[in-house]
Coordinates of C-alpha atoms in Angstrom, one line a residue:
M43 CA 176.4 170.6 228.2
L44 CA 176.2 168.1 225.3
Y45 CA 175.7 169.4 221.8
R46 CA 174.5 167.6 218.7
P47 CA 173.8 168.6 215.1
L48 CA 170.2 169.6 214.5
G49 CA 169.0 167.1 211.9
T50 CA 171.1 167.4 208.8
S51 CA 171.9 171.1 209.4
S52 CA 175.2 172.6 210.4
L53 CA 173.5 173.9 213.7
N54 CA 175.3 172.4 216.7
V55 CA 172.6 172.7 219.4
S56 CA 172.5 171.9 223.1
V57 CA 170.6 168.6 223.9
I58 CA 168.5 170.6 226.3
S59 CA 166.5 173.6 224.9
F60 CA 164.9 176.4 226.7
G61 CA 161.1 176.5 226.1
A62 CA 159.9 180.1 226.4
W63 CA 156.1 179.7 226.4
Q64 CA 156.0 180.5 230.1
L65 CA 157.9 183.8 229.6
G66 CA 155.1 185.6 228.0
D67 CA 151.8 184.0 228.6
P68 CA 150.5 184.7 232.2
E69 CA 146.9 184.2 231.0
F70 CA 147.7 180.5 230.5
W71 CA 150.3 180.0 233.2
G72 CA 149.1 182.5 235.8
A73 CA 150.7 185.7 237.0
D74 CA 154.0 185.3 238.9
E75 CA 155.2 188.3 240.8
H76 CA 158.6 186.6 241.2
A77 CA 159.1 185.9 237.4
D78 CA 162.5 186.9 236.2
P79 CA 162.7 186.2 232.4
E80 CA 166.1 187.7 232.0
G81 CA 167.4 185.7 235.0
A82 CA 166.0 182.5 233.6
V83 CA 167.5 183.0 230.2
G84 CA 170.8 184.1 231.8
A85 CA 170.9 180.9 233.9
A86 CA 170.2 178.8 230.7
L87 CA 173.0 180.6 228.9
D88 CA 175.3 180.0 231.9
A89 CA 174.4 176.3 231.8
G90 CA 175.4 176.1 228.1
I91 CA 171.9 176.0 226.6
N92 CA 172.1 177.6 223.1
L93 CA 168.7 176.6 221.7
F94 CA 165.7 178.7 222.6
D95 CA 162.2 177.8 221.5
T96 CA 159.1 180.0 221.2
A97 CA 156.1 180.6 219.0
E98 CA 154.0 183.4 217.7
M99 CA 150.9 182.0 219.5
Y100 CA 152.6 182.0 223.0
G101 CA 150.9 184.9 224.7
D102 CA 149.9 186.3 221.3
G103 CA 153.6 187.0 220.5
R104 CA 154.6 188.2 224.0
S105 CA 156.9 185.2 224.5
E106 CA 158.9 186.2 221.4
E107 CA 159.1 189.8 222.7
V108 CA 160.3 188.8 226.2
L109 CA 162.7 186.2 224.8
G110 CA 164.2 188.7 222.3
K111 CA 164.8 191.2 225.0
A112 CA 166.4 188.6 227.3
L113 CA 168.7 187.5 224.5
Q114 CA 169.9 191.0 223.6
G115 CA 173.7 190.9 223.4
H116 CA 173.8 187.1 223.0
R117 CA 172.2 186.6 219.6
D118 CA 175.3 185.3 217.9
E119 CA 175.8 182.7 220.7
V120 CA 172.3 181.1 220.4
Y121 CA 169.8 179.5 218.0
I122 CA 166.2 180.6 218.1
A123 CA 163.4 178.3 217.1
S124 CA 159.9 179.7 216.5
K125 CA 156.7 178.3 215.1
V126 CA 154.1 179.7 212.8
S127 CA 150.4 179.1 213.7
T128 CA 148.3 176.8 211.6
Q129 CA 146.0 179.7 210.6
H130 CA 148.9 181.4 208.9
C131 CA 149.9 178.4 206.8
T132 CA 149.6 179.9 203.4
P133 CA 152.5 181.3 201.4
E134 CA 151.5 184.9 202.2
G135 CA 150.6 184.1 205.8
I136 CA 153.9 182.4 206.5
R137 CA 155.9 185.4 205.2
A138 CA 153.8 187.9 207.2
A139 CA 153.9 185.8 210.4
C140 CA 157.7 185.3 210.0
E141 CA 158.3 189.0 209.5
A142 CA 156.2 189.8 212.6
S143 CA 158.1 187.2 214.7
L144 CA 161.4 188.6 213.6
Q145 CA 160.3 192.1 214.7
R146 CA 159.0 190.8 218.0
L147 CA 162.3 188.9 218.6
G148 CA 164.3 191.9 217.6
T149 CA 166.5 189.8 215.3
D150 CA 167.3 189.4 211.6
R151 CA 166.9 185.6 211.6
I152 CA 165.1 182.6 213.0
D153 CA 167.3 179.6 212.9
L154 CA 164.6 177.0 212.9
Y155 CA 161.1 178.0 211.7
Q156 CA 158.4 175.3 212.2
V157 CA 154.7 174.8 211.7
H158 CA 153.2 174.6 215.1
W159 CA 150.4 172.1 214.3
P160 CA 149.7 170.1 211.2
F161 CA 147.7 172.2 208.7
T162 CA 145.0 171.2 206.3
E163 CA 143.9 174.6 205.0
A164 CA 146.5 175.0 202.3
P165 CA 148.1 172.5 200.0
Y166 CA 151.5 171.4 201.2
E167 CA 153.0 172.0 197.8
E168 CA 152.1 175.7 198.1
V169 CA 153.3 176.1 201.7
F170 CA 156.6 174.2 201.7
P171 CA 158.5 176.7 199.3
A172 CA 157.5 179.6 201.6
L173 CA 158.9 177.7 204.6
E174 CA 162.2 177.1 202.8

């Protein structure tokens, strides 16, 4: 697996990331009786993938729950990226959404926290400090 720095950060991430939307959103993707989230995450880890991407809106948080469970015992080996929904893009909303994501993921940190879609509801100057 190839690894590169993520932007200007010190995070050295795999060039292929694992998108976890499908792990917890059967209403969008359809039910799959053969689904094996732990097996899929394990195969990704075995392949050297260390960047896992999810979002609070994937399955109303279910993707974060499933991913967090599948990554148990591997947290210090991986980076987790998650996204805040546009409707939570206020300073208070971002903090609350992030805390809820942390709880669902079962971790004390999200390595890359992003805004899922551009937002227009709150002034950027108010939201950016909360993201930092």
